[in-house]
Coordinates of C-alpha atoms in Angstrom, one line a residue:
M1 CA 0.0 0.0 -0.2
S2 CA 1.3 3.5 -0.8
S3 CA 2.4 5.9 2.0
L4 CA -0.4 8.2 0.4
K5 CA -3.1 5.9 1.3
L6 CA -2.1 5.4 5.0
S7 CA -3.4 7.7 7.4
E8 CA -0.8 9.9 9.4
N9 CA -0.4 7.6 12.4
E10 CA -0.2 4.6 10.4
R11 CA 2.6 5.5 8.1
F12 CA 6.1 3.9 8.6
I13 CA 9.1 3.4 6.6
E14 CA 9.8 0.2 5.0
T15 CA 13.4 -1.0 4.0
I16 CA 13.8 -0.6 0.4
K17 CA 16.1 -3.2 -1.3
N18 CA 17.9 -2.2 -4.4
F19 CA 17.5 1.4 -3.2
S20 CA 19.7 3.0 -5.8
K21 CA 18.1 1.0 -8.9
K22 CA 14.4 1.2 -8.0
P23 CA 12.5 4.1 -9.9
Y24 CA 10.7 6.1 -7.2
L25 CA 8.4 9.0 -6.7
F26 CA 8.6 9.2 -2.9
R27 CA 11.9 7.7 -2.1
K28 CA 12.5 6.5 1.5
T29 CA 15.1 8.2 3.6
S30 CA 18.1 6.2 5.2
F31 CA 16.1 5.6 8.4
E32 CA 15.6 1.8 8.6
S33 CA 12.7 -0.4 9.1
E34 CA 12.3 -0.5 12.9
V35 CA 10.2 2.5 13.1
T36 CA 6.9 2.0 15.2
R37 CA 3.6 3.2 13.9
N38 CA 3.4 5.8 16.8
D39 CA 6.6 7.6 15.3
G40 CA 4.8 8.2 12.0
M41 CA 3.7 11.9 12.9
L42 CA 7.2 12.6 14.3
L43 CA 9.0 11.2 11.4
S44 CA 6.8 13.2 8.9
H45 CA 7.5 16.3 10.8
I46 CA 11.2 15.7 10.7
Q47 CA 11.2 15.0 6.9
K48 CA 9.4 18.1 6.3
K49 CA 11.8 20.2 8.2
I50 CA 14.7 18.6 6.2
S51 CA 13.1 19.2 3.0
D52 CA 12.4 22.8 3.7
G53 CA 16.1 23.2 4.9
Q54 CA 17.5 21.6 2.0
S55 CA 15.3 23.8 -0.4
K56 CA 16.3 26.8 1.4
K57 CA 20.0 26.0 1.2
H58 CA 19.5 25.3 -2.7
L59 CA 18.1 28.8 -3.2
L60 CA 20.8 30.6 -1.3
G61 CA 22.5 33.3 -3.6
I62 CA 19.7 32.8 -6.3
D63 CA 17.3 35.8 -7.2
I64 CA 13.8 34.8 -6.7
P65 CA 11.5 36.6 -9.4
S66 CA 8.8 38.6 -7.7
I67 CA 6.2 36.6 -9.9
Y68 CA 7.2 33.3 -7.9
K69 CA 6.4 35.1 -4.6
E70 CA 3.0 36.5 -6.1
M71 CA 2.2 33.0 -7.1
F72 CA 2.8 31.6 -3.6
D73 CA 1.0 34.4 -2.1
F74 CA -2.2 33.9 -4.5
F75 CA -2.5 30.2 -4.0
S76 CA -1.7 29.9 -0.4
K77 CA -4.1 32.9 0.7
S78 CA -6.9 30.2 1.9
N79 CA -5.4 27.9 4.3
G80 CA -2.0 27.5 2.6
I81 CA -1.2 25.4 -0.3
N82 CA -0.7 21.7 0.1
Y83 CA 1.2 18.9 -1.8
N84 CA -1.8 17.7 -3.7
S85 CA -2.4 21.4 -4.9
L86 CA 1.2 21.8 -5.9
R87 CA 1.4 18.6 -7.9
K88 CA -1.7 19.8 -10.0
I89 CA 0.3 23.0 -10.8
V90 CA 3.2 20.9 -11.9
E91 CA 0.8 18.7 -14.0
F92 CA -0.3 21.9 -15.9
S93 CA 3.1 22.4 -17.2
G94 CA 2.7 19.6 -19.7
L95 CA 6.0 18.1 -18.7
S96 CA 6.2 14.3 -19.1
H97 CA 5.7 12.1 -16.0
H98 CA 9.4 11.1 -15.8
I99 CA 10.5 14.9 -15.6
I100 CA 7.7 15.6 -13.0
E101 CA 8.8 12.7 -10.8
R102 CA 12.4 14.0 -11.2
I103 CA 11.3 17.5 -9.8
I104 CA 9.4 16.1 -7.0
N105 CA 12.2 13.9 -5.9
I106 CA 14.7 16.7 -5.9
V107 CA 12.5 18.7 -3.5
F108 CA 10.7 16.3 -1.4
L109 CA 12.0 13.4 0.8
E110 CA 8.5 12.2 1.5
I111 CA 5.3 14.0 2.0
N112 CA 1.6 13.6 2.6
E113 CA -1.0 14.8 0.2
D114 CA -2.6 17.2 2.9
T115 CA 1.0 18.4 4.1
L116 CA 1.3 22.2 3.6
V117 CA 4.2 23.1 1.3
S118 CA 6.7 25.9 2.4
K119 CA 7.6 28.8 0.2
Y120 CA 11.0 27.8 -0.5
N121 CA 9.8 24.3 -1.7
F122 CA 7.4 26.1 -3.9
Y123 CA 9.7 28.4 -5.3
L124 CA 12.2 25.4 -6.0
V125 CA 9.7 23.4 -7.8
I126 CA 8.4 26.3 -10.0
A127 CA 12.0 27.1 -10.9
L128 CA 12.7 23.5 -11.8
V129 CA 9.5 23.3 -13.9
G130 CA 10.6 26.5 -15.9
I131 CA 14.1 25.0 -16.3
S132 CA 12.6 21.8 -17.7
Q133 CA 10.4 23.8 -20.2
N134 CA 13.4 25.5 -21.3
G135 CA 14.9 22.0 -22.6
E136 CA 17.4 21.6 -19.7
Y137 CA 17.4 18.5 -17.5
P138 CA 16.2 19.5 -13.9
S139 CA 19.0 19.5 -11.4
I140 CA 20.4 21.7 -8.6
E141 CA 23.4 22.3 -10.9
T142 CA 21.3 23.4 -13.7
L143 CA 19.5 25.6 -11.2
R144 CA 22.6 27.3 -10.4
K145 CA 23.1 28.2 -14.0
Y146 CA 20.1 30.3 -14.0
K147 CA 20.6 31.9 -10.6
N148 CA 20.4 35.4 -11.9
N149 CA 17.6 34.8 -14.4
L150 CA 15.1 32.2 -13.1
P151 CA 12.7 31.1 -15.9
I152 CA 9.0 31.7 -15.8
P153 CA 7.1 28.6 -16.2
K154 CA 4.2 28.2 -18.7
L155 CA 1.3 26.7 -17.0
Y156 CA -2.0 26.2 -18.9
N157 CA -5.5 26.7 -17.9
I158 CA -7.9 23.8 -17.7
S159 CA -11.6 23.9 -17.1
N160 CA -13.7 22.3 -14.4
N161 CA -17.3 23.0 -13.1
D162 CA -16.1 23.2 -9.4
H163 CA -13.9 26.2 -9.3
V164 CA -11.6 28.1 -11.8
L165 CA -9.3 30.8 -10.8
S166 CA -7.8 33.4 -13.1
Y167 CA -4.5 35.2 -12.2
D168 CA -5.0 38.8 -13.6
K169 CA -1.6 39.9 -12.5
M170 CA -0.1 37.4 -15.1
V171 CA -1.5 39.3 -18.1
G172 CA 1.7 41.1 -18.6
I173 CA 3.8 38.0 -19.1
N174 CA 4.3 36.8 -22.7
D175 CA 2.8 33.4 -23.3
F176 CA 2.1 32.9 -19.5
L177 CA -1.5 31.4 -19.2
F178 CA -1.8 30.4 -15.5
G179 CA -4.9 28.7 -14.0
F180 CA -5.5 26.3 -11.2
I181 CA -8.2 24.1 -9.8
L182 CA -8.7 23.9 -6.1
N183 CA -10.1 20.7 -4.5
S184 CA -10.7 19.1 -7.9
K185 CA -9.5 15.8 -8.9
Q186 CA -9.4 16.8 -12.6
T187 CA -5.8 17.0 -13.8
F188 CA -4.2 17.5 -17.4
N189 CA -3.2 14.0 -18.6
S190 CA -0.4 14.2 -21.2
N191 CA -1.2 10.8 -22.6
S192 CA -4.5 12.0 -23.9
S193 CA -5.1 11.0 -27.4
L194 CA -7.1 14.2 -28.5
E195 CA -10.3 11.8 -28.5
T196 CA -12.7 14.0 -26.2
N197 CA -16.0 15.5 -27.3
S198 CA -14.9 19.1 -26.4
V199 CA -11.9 18.5 -28.9
Q200 CA -14.0 17.2 -31.6
E201 CA -16.5 20.0 -31.3
C202 CA -13.7 22.6 -31.3
M203 CA -12.3 20.8 -34.4
S204 CA -15.5 21.0 -36.0
M205 CA -16.1 24.6 -35.4
C206 CA -12.3 25.3 -36.5
I207 CA -12.9 23.6 -39.8
N208 CA -16.3 25.3 -40.4
N209 CA -14.8 28.7 -39.8
I210 CA -12.1 28.0 -42.3
N211 CA -14.6 27.0 -44.8
E212 CA -16.9 29.8 -44.4
S213 CA -13.8 32.3 -44.6
N214 CA -13.0 30.8 -48.0
I215 CA -9.4 30.4 -46.9
C216 CA -7.5 27.2 -48.0
P217 CA -5.4 26.1 -44.8
W218 CA -3.1 24.2 -47.2
T219 CA -1.9 27.2 -49.1
T220 CA 1.8 28.1 -48.6
S221 CA 0.6 31.4 -46.8
N222 CA -1.6 29.5 -44.3
L223 CA 0.0 26.1 -44.0
W224 CA 2.4 27.0 -41.4
N225 CA 0.4 29.9 -39.5
F226 CA -0.3 28.8 -36.0
N227 CA -2.4 31.7 -35.3
F228 CA -4.6 30.7 -38.5
I229 CA -6.1 27.7 -36.7
I230 CA -5.8 28.8 -33.1
D231 CA -7.8 31.8 -33.7
N232 CA -10.7 29.6 -35.1
V233 CA -10.7 27.5 -32.2
Y234 CA -10.7 30.1 -29.6
K235 CA -13.5 31.9 -31.2
N236 CA -15.9 29.2 -30.8
C237 CA -14.6 27.2 -27.8
G238 CA -12.7 29.9 -25.6
E239 CA -10.3 29.0 -23.1
R240 CA -12.5 26.4 -21.1
S241 CA -12.0 23.9 -23.8
F242 CA -9.6 21.0 -23.2
L243 CA -8.3 21.6 -26.7
Y244 CA -7.1 25.0 -25.5
N245 CA -4.4 23.1 -23.5
I246 CA -3.3 20.9 -26.2
F247 CA -2.8 23.9 -28.6
N248 CA -1.0 25.9 -25.8
I249 CA 1.3 22.8 -25.1
L250 CA 2.2 22.8 -28.8
N251 CA 2.5 26.8 -28.7
S252 CA 5.9 28.5 -29.6
T253 CA 8.8 27.6 -27.1
Q254 CA 6.8 25.1 -25.2
F255 CA 6.3 23.2 -28.5
F256 CA 9.9 22.9 -28.9
S257 CA 11.2 22.4 -25.3
S258 CA 8.6 20.0 -23.9
V259 CA 9.0 17.1 -26.3
D260 CA 11.9 14.7 -26.1
R261 CA 15.0 14.8 -28.5
V262 CA 16.9 11.7 -29.6
N263 CA 20.4 11.8 -30.7
I264 CA 21.8 9.1 -32.9
Q265 CA 25.6 8.2 -33.3
F266 CA 27.4 5.4 -34.9
V267 CA 28.8 2.4 -32.8
S268 CA 32.5 2.6 -33.5
K269 CA 32.8 -1.1 -34.5
K270 CA 30.4 -3.0 -36.8
K271 CA 29.0 -6.4 -35.7
G272 CA 28.3 -9.5 -37.8
F273 CA 30.3 -12.0 -40.0
F274 CA 32.9 -11.1 -42.7
L275 CA 31.0 -9.4 -45.7
F276 CA 27.9 -9.3 -43.6
K277 CA 28.6 -6.9 -41.1
H278 CA 26.1 -4.4 -39.8
V279 CA 26.1 -1.0 -38.3
N280 CA 24.8 -0.3 -34.8
Y281 CA 23.6 3.0 -33.5
I282 CA 23.6 4.6 -30.0
L283 CA 20.4 6.5 -29.1
F284 CA 20.4 9.1 -26.5
S285 CA 17.0 10.2 -25.1
V286 CA 17.4 13.7 -23.4
I287 CA 14.2 13.6 -21.3
R288 CA 14.5 9.9 -20.5
N289 CA 18.0 10.1 -20.0
S290 CA 18.7 6.7 -21.5
R291 CA 21.2 5.3 -23.7
V292 CA 20.5 2.2 -25.9
I293 CA 22.0 0.5 -28.9
R294 CA 19.7 -0.4 -31.9
R295 CA 20.3 -1.5 -35.5
Y296 CA 18.3 -0.7 -38.7
S297 CA 16.2 -3.6 -38.4
D298 CA 15.0 -2.5 -34.9
F299 CA 13.8 0.7 -36.4
L300 CA 12.1 -1.1 -39.1
W301 CA 10.3 -3.4 -36.7
L302 CA 9.1 -0.3 -34.7
Q303 CA 7.7 1.5 -37.9
E304 CA 5.9 -1.8 -38.8
C305 CA 4.3 -1.9 -35.5
L306 CA 3.2 1.4 -35.6
M307 CA 1.6 0.9 -39.0
K308 CA -0.3 -2.0 -37.9
K309 CA -1.5 -0.2 -34.7
Y310 CA -2.1 3.4 -36.0
P311 CA -2.6 2.9 -39.9
F312 CA -4.7 6.0 -39.8
R313 CA -2.0 8.2 -38.4
Q314 CA 0.9 9.9 -40.0
V315 CA 3.5 7.4 -39.2
P316 CA 6.9 9.0 -39.8
L317 CA 9.1 7.7 -43.0
M318 CA 11.9 5.4 -42.5
P319 CA 15.2 5.9 -44.7
P320 CA 15.6 3.1 -47.2
K321 CA 17.7 0.1 -46.5
C322 CA 20.0 1.1 -49.4
F323 CA 20.6 3.9 -51.9
S324 CA 21.4 3.8 -55.5
G325 CA 24.8 2.5 -56.3
I326 CA 25.2 -0.1 -53.6
I327 CA 25.9 -3.5 -54.6
F328 CA 23.5 -6.3 -53.2
V329 CA 24.3 -10.1 -52.5
N330 CA 21.7 -12.4 -51.1
G331 CA 20.1 -9.3 -49.4
H332 CA 23.3 -7.8 -47.9
Y333 CA 25.2 -4.7 -49.3
L334 CA 28.8 -5.0 -50.0
S335 CA 29.7 -1.5 -51.2
I336 CA 28.9 0.9 -48.1
D337 CA 30.6 4.2 -48.0
S338 CA 30.6 7.0 -45.2
A339 CA 28.2 9.2 -47.1
F340 CA 25.7 6.3 -47.4
L341 CA 25.9 5.6 -43.7
E342 CA 25.6 9.3 -42.8
R343 CA 22.5 9.8 -45.0
R344 CA 20.8 6.7 -43.4
R345 CA 21.8 8.0 -39.8
K346 CA 20.1 11.4 -40.5
G347 CA 17.1 9.6 -41.9
L348 CA 16.8 7.4 -38.7
S349 CA 17.4 10.5 -36.6
R350 CA 14.3 12.2 -38.4
F351 CA 12.0 9.2 -38.0
I352 CA 12.6 8.7 -34.2
N353 CA 12.5 12.2 -33.4
A354 CA 9.2 12.6 -35.3
V355 CA 7.9 9.6 -33.3
V356 CA 8.8 11.2 -30.0
R357 CA 7.2 14.4 -31.1
H358 CA 3.8 12.9 -31.9
P359 CA 1.3 13.2 -29.0
I360 CA 0.0 9.6 -29.4
F361 CA 3.4 7.6 -30.4
R362 CA 5.5 9.1 -27.8
D363 CA 3.6 7.4 -25.0
D364 CA 3.0 4.2 -26.8
P365 CA 4.5 1.2 -24.9
L366 CA 6.6 -0.1 -27.9
V367 CA 8.1 3.3 -28.4
I368 CA 9.1 3.6 -24.6
A369 CA 10.5 0.1 -24.8
F370 CA 12.4 1.0 -27.8
L371 CA 14.0 3.9 -26.1
T372 CA 14.7 2.4 -22.9
V373 CA 15.2 -1.4 -23.0
S374 CA 19.0 -1.7 -22.5
S375 CA 19.3 -5.4 -23.5
E376 CA 19.8 -6.4 -27.2
F377 CA 16.3 -5.5 -28.7
S378 CA 16.2 -8.5 -31.1
L379 CA 16.2 -11.0 -28.0
W380 CA 13.6 -8.6 -26.4
R381 CA 11.5 -8.8 -29.3
K382 CA 11.6 -12.7 -29.4
Q383 CA 10.9 -13.1 -25.7
T384 CA 7.9 -10.5 -25.6
I385 CA 4.5 -11.4 -26.7
L386 CA 3.0 -8.4 -28.6
T387 CA -0.8 -8.0 -29.0
I388 CA -1.3 -5.2 -31.7
H389 CA -5.1 -4.5 -32.1
D390 CA -7.2 -2.0 -33.9
E391 CA -7.0 1.4 -32.3
F392 CA -10.7 1.8 -32.5
R393 CA -11.9 -1.5 -31.3
D394 CA -14.7 -1.4 -28.7
K395 CA -15.4 2.4 -29.3
V396 CA -19.1 3.5 -29.3
I397 CA -20.2 6.3 -31.5
D398 CA -21.9 9.1 -29.7
D399 CA -24.7 11.2 -31.2
D400 CA -23.0 14.4 -30.0
L401 CA -19.9 13.6 -31.7
V402 CA -21.6 12.9 -35.0
S403 CA -23.8 16.1 -34.9
N404 CA -20.4 18.2 -33.9
F405 CA -18.2 16.5 -36.8
P406 CA -18.0 18.7 -40.0
S407 CA -20.5 17.7 -42.6
D408 CA -18.1 18.5 -45.4
F409 CA -15.2 16.4 -44.1
D410 CA -14.9 14.5 -47.4
E411 CA -14.6 17.7 -49.3
I412 CA -11.8 19.0 -46.9
I413 CA -9.9 15.8 -47.5
M414 CA -10.3 16.0 -51.3
N415 CA -9.0 19.5 -51.3
I416 CA -6.1 18.4 -49.2
K417 CA -5.3 15.5 -51.7
K418 CA -5.4 17.9 -54.6
T419 CA -2.8 20.1 -53.2
I420 CA -0.4 17.7 -51.2
N421 CA 1.4 16.3 -54.3
L422 CA 2.5 19.8 -55.3
Q423 CA 3.5 20.5 -51.7
I424 CA 5.7 17.5 -51.7
D425 CA 7.2 18.2 -55.0
N426 CA 8.1 21.7 -54.0
Y427 CA 9.8 20.5 -50.9
I428 CA 11.7 17.9 -52.6
Q429 CA 12.9 20.8 -54.9
L430 CA 13.7 23.0 -51.9
C431 CA 15.7 20.2 -50.4
L432 CA 17.7 19.7 -53.7
I433 CA 18.4 23.4 -54.0
M434 CA 19.6 23.9 -50.6
E435 CA 21.7 20.7 -50.9
R436 CA 23.3 22.2 -54.1
L437 CA 23.8 25.6 -52.4
L438 CA 25.7 24.2 -49.6
K439 CA 27.9 21.9 -52.1
Y440 CA 28.6 25.2 -53.9
Q441 CA 29.8 26.7 -50.5
Q442 CA 32.0 23.7 -49.8
E443 CA 33.4 23.9 -53.1
S444 CA 34.2 27.5 -52.6
A445 CA 35.8 26.6 -49.2
T446 CA 38.0 24.3 -51.2
D447 CA 38.9 27.0 -53.6
M448 CA 39.8 29.4 -51.0
M449 CA 42.2 26.7 -49.5
L450 CA 43.8 26.2 -52.9
F451 CA 44.2 30.0 -53.6
A452 CA 45.9 30.1 -50.3
L453 CA 48.2 27.4 -51.1
C454 CA 49.2 29.0 -54.3
L455 CA 50.0 32.4 -52.5
N456 CA 52.3 30.3 -50.1
V457 CA 54.2 28.8 -52.9
L458 CA 54.5 32.3 -54.7
S459 CA 55.8 33.9 -51.4
E460 CA 58.3 31.4 -51.1
K461 CA 59.4 31.1 -54.6
N462 CA 59.7 34.9 -55.4
K463 CA 63.4 35.2 -54.8
F464 CA 65.1 38.6 -54.2
V465 CA 65.9 40.2 -57.6
F466 CA 69.2 41.7 -56.2
T467 CA 71.1 40.8 -53.1
N468 CA 71.0 44.2 -51.8
G469 CA 69.1 47.3 -52.4
I470 CA 65.5 48.8 -52.4
V471 CA 64.1 46.3 -54.8
N472 CA 65.0 43.4 -52.4
D473 CA 63.1 45.2 -49.6
F474 CA 60.1 45.8 -51.8
I475 CA 59.9 41.9 -52.8
S476 CA 60.2 41.0 -49.0
H477 CA 57.3 43.3 -48.1
I478 CA 55.1 41.7 -51.0
N479 CA 55.9 38.3 -50.0
Q480 CA 54.8 39.0 -46.4
G481 CA 51.8 40.6 -47.6
M482 CA 51.0 37.3 -49.5
S483 CA 51.5 35.4 -46.4
V484 CA 49.0 37.3 -44.6
V485 CA 46.4 37.1 -47.3
S486 CA 47.0 33.4 -47.3
K487 CA 46.1 33.1 -43.8
H488 CA 43.0 35.0 -44.1
F489 CA 41.9 32.9 -47.0
L490 CA 42.5 29.7 -45.0
T491 CA 40.4 31.4 -42.2
T492 CA 37.7 32.1 -44.7
Q493 CA 38.0 28.6 -45.7
E494 CA 37.3 27.5 -42.0
F495 CA 34.4 29.6 -41.7
L496 CA 32.8 28.4 -44.8
E497 CA 33.2 24.9 -44.1
E498 CA 31.9 25.5 -40.6
E499 CA 28.9 27.3 -41.8
A500 CA 28.0 24.7 -44.5
K501 CA 28.3 22.0 -41.9
V502 CA 26.0 23.7 -39.5
L503 CA 23.4 24.6 -42.2
N504 CA 23.4 21.0 -43.4
E505 CA 22.7 19.7 -39.8
G506 CA 20.2 22.7 -39.6
I507 CA 18.1 24.1 -42.3
L508 CA 18.7 21.3 -44.7
E509 CA 17.5 18.6 -42.1
D510 CA 14.6 20.6 -41.2
L511 CA 13.4 20.9 -44.8
K512 CA 13.8 17.1 -45.1
C513 CA 11.5 17.0 -41.9
Q514 CA 8.7 19.0 -43.6
R515 CA 9.1 16.7 -46.7
D516 CA 8.8 13.8 -44.8
N517 CA 5.8 14.8 -42.9
L518 CA 4.0 15.7 -46.1
I519 CA 4.7 12.2 -47.5
A520 CA 3.6 10.6 -44.1
I521 CA 0.2 12.6 -44.6
K522 CA -0.1 11.3 -48.1
N523 CA 0.6 7.7 -47.1
M524 CA -2.0 8.2 -44.5
F525 CA -4.5 8.9 -46.9
D526 CA -3.3 6.0 -49.2
R527 CA -3.8 3.7 -46.3
K528 CA -7.2 5.1 -45.5
D529 CA -8.3 4.5 -48.9
K530 CA -7.1 0.8 -49.0
L531 CA -8.3 -0.1 -45.3
D532 CA -11.3 1.9 -44.6
V533 CA -13.6 -0.4 -46.6
D534 CA -16.9 -1.8 -45.5
N535 CA -19.9 -4.1 -46.9
I536 CA -22.7 -2.1 -45.2
S537 CA -24.6 -2.0 -48.7
F538 CA -24.3 -5.9 -48.8
L539 CA -25.6 -6.3 -45.5
E540 CA -28.4 -3.9 -45.9
K541 CA -29.5 -5.7 -48.8
R542 CA -29.2 -9.1 -46.9
I543 CA -31.3 -7.5 -44.1
D544 CA -34.1 -6.5 -46.6
T545 CA -33.9 -10.0 -48.0
N546 CA -34.3 -11.7 -44.6
L547 CA -37.3 -9.0 -43.7
D548 CA -39.0 -10.4 -46.9
K549 CA -38.5 -14.0 -45.9
L550 CA -39.9 -13.2 -42.2
T551 CA -42.9 -11.5 -43.9
S552 CA -43.5 -14.7 -46.1
L553 CA -43.3 -16.8 -43.0
D554 CA -45.7 -14.9 -41.1
M555 CA -48.4 -15.4 -43.9
K556 CA -47.8 -19.3 -43.8
T557 CA -50.0 -21.4 -41.6
D558 CA -47.7 -23.9 -40.9
L559 CA -45.0 -21.6 -39.4
N560 CA -41.6 -22.9 -38.3
S561 CA -40.4 -21.2 -35.3
L562 CA -36.8 -22.3 -35.7
D563 CA -36.5 -20.8 -39.0
K564 CA -38.2 -17.5 -38.0
E565 CA -35.7 -17.4 -34.9
K566 CA -32.7 -18.1 -37.0
I567 CA -33.8 -15.3 -39.6
E568 CA -34.1 -13.0 -36.8
K569 CA -30.8 -13.6 -35.3
S570 CA -29.4 -13.2 -38.7
I571 CA -30.8 -9.6 -39.0
M572 CA -29.8 -8.6 -35.5
K573 CA -26.2 -9.7 -36.1
D574 CA -26.3 -7.9 -39.6
K575 CA -27.4 -4.7 -37.9
E576 CA -24.7 -5.0 -35.2
L577 CA -22.0 -5.3 -38.1
I578 CA -23.4 -2.3 -39.7
A579 CA -23.5 -0.4 -36.4
N580 CA -19.8 -1.4 -35.9
Q581 CA -18.6 -0.6 -39.2
R582 CA -20.2 2.9 -39.2
S583 CA -18.8 3.5 -35.9
R584 CA -15.3 2.4 -37.0
H585 CA -15.5 4.6 -40.3
F586 CA -16.6 7.7 -37.9
F587 CA -13.6 7.3 -35.5
I588 CA -11.2 6.7 -38.5
N589 CA -12.5 10.1 -40.0
K590 CA -12.3 11.6 -36.6
C591 CA -8.7 10.4 -36.2
I592 CA -7.6 11.6 -39.6
L593 CA -8.9 15.2 -38.5
T594 CA -7.1 15.2 -35.5
E595 CA -3.8 14.3 -37.6
I596 CA -4.4 17.0 -40.0
I597 CA -4.8 19.5 -37.2
Y598 CA -1.7 18.2 -35.4
F599 CA 0.2 18.5 -38.6
Q600 CA -0.9 22.1 -39.4
I601 CA 0.2 23.1 -35.8
S602 CA 3.5 21.5 -36.3
Q603 CA 3.9 23.7 -39.1
I604 CA 5.4 26.6 -36.6
Y605 CA 8.6 24.6 -37.1
I606 CA 8.8 26.7 -40.7
G607 CA 9.0 29.7 -38.9
K608 CA 11.6 28.6 -36.5
L609 CA 13.9 26.9 -39.2
Y610 CA 14.1 30.0 -41.3
R611 CA 14.7 32.2 -38.1
D612 CA 17.6 29.9 -37.1
Y613 CA 18.9 30.1 -40.8
A614 CA 18.9 33.7 -40.9
Q615 CA 20.6 33.9 -37.5
E616 CA 23.3 31.4 -38.5
R617 CA 24.0 33.6 -42.0
I618 CA 24.2 36.7 -40.0
K619 CA 26.7 35.0 -37.4
Y620 CA 29.1 33.8 -40.3
S621 CA 28.7 36.7 -42.5
E622 CA 29.8 39.0 -39.4
L623 CA 32.7 36.6 -38.8
L624 CA 33.7 36.8 -42.5
A625 CA 33.4 40.5 -42.6
E626 CA 35.7 41.0 -39.6
N627 CA 38.2 38.5 -41.3
W628 CA 38.3 40.7 -44.2
R629 CA 38.7 43.8 -42.1
S630 CA 41.4 42.3 -40.3
M631 CA 43.2 41.4 -43.4
E632 CA 42.9 45.0 -45.0
I633 CA 44.6 46.4 -41.8
Q634 CA 47.4 44.0 -41.8
I635 CA 48.3 44.4 -45.5
A636 CA 47.9 48.3 -45.4
S637 CA 51.7 48.6 -45.2
M638 CA 52.1 46.4 -48.3
P639 CA 53.8 48.1 -51.0
S640 CA 51.1 49.1 -53.9
A641 CA 53.5 51.3 -55.9
F642 CA 57.1 52.5 -56.6
I643 CA 58.1 55.5 -54.9

């Protein structure tokens, strides 16, 4: 039984085996097991004092923002703030369960739900939440990095019929939407699959507004416009909608910092037999703080599982097993160069990061196992029994959902299908052009190096014309000047190569991500056309035939009750099949709609990638300009005419 379920006088500490390895939320202290039941209240009081003292110690020398103090005063003005209320505040941050556990365990040793939280514990929790939302792993060491500028966390409002508080003092803070529910059991669940009535209602209203305004959301001007879709949602649903929280979690900085990031690197040595060696990859999960080794077939297995389990969602693309020019023997490639391996590594990185960004995929047990199981994954797959079932199995259709669903959904999908091929073609061209531009820059860097080498040769071979005299000094100054120019050309080469490398990892990969996302949407539509089939018309005809048979049986005098019962059962079974197929068809369309909205919201990445691109170009342009200015100053004394 959890310590939270025990009364204050009944709590006691149990000895924990494998203390350092066991995951925990409320870790036990080093006090051992011989603590009587009557010592529970005293022990709890001691632990609270220790926790308060540790928090105060951690905050020494750190500037506490005034907003932290106002938040604490606001929430503690009615009988203080207890642990349960603080936990709800943290859950409104949109952070993963793992990060929330990490923050709680840093601050508290052990605490009861009703225990009042001190201001120092409150400040420390809020600071760690803000740090986590900035993409940093929460720790005391990270806290000290922000000692002069603690971040303001972004917490998102959630509606409830019991009581909602609005904090007017927060209006002046950009993107800070703060709300809290006291004495309420409703909390934000980051595992939500966007499948609630309020979500569907808002989606319907959003799409209707888009259609009424005669704006195509898939044009290049609106495809990536975050406010375009958000404004339509807020116009109808307001802040009380559950969808409000989803959109805010995906908003601006939070969208980029709250999701996991997986880094992929090569394992230094290949494995396998001669001629059939394979490459392994090391995966580092930032938020989960895990390190695992996987091979290409493991990634392929994960994609196949996602395809089977979520055929009507935008499953990310995998890079091909091989590219053109690779020699194949019995299914194995013999000619593998570093360029091929690097292309595939980047493709795998795009795939797994798209998976962990997706609000449904990232919480799937298979994805979690893929990122956390430290043993050899092929053995884990053999030892694990997987049951992959239809995502919409046992779901019952609701009349309210049907009434709120956009009536012109098929027209919306058709319009998207008409434009998506053009979008894909344009992104393919963008990737090719950017790749060509970066190659030109790398070639330019190489030419800079060749130019510098030629100058060095000239300066070394340009011998003195006379052994003594003014001409000798003149040539000497010329040679020195050429050496200076050569050094600055080499510096320019370094800057150009470094910039090309940064842009290759930056905007080029970002453009390929957008291309892959569009192709994933197109593949999702193709799977829908293939898999979303039914035989409702056949079943309806069979029901009509059986009804006619029942009518004819009723007219007969020698009625066979067994035949009639058999026909009635067949009719009931067919009607049930029709209802199930219609329900499945509706939920498939509903799922497709959520994926379209998620895709459109994710287009805020486009704005980020071009901002990052501009910043990198400005940075290296300034470095190059400074390099040329330095060269100009140093060659000012270089002879330019005979005196």
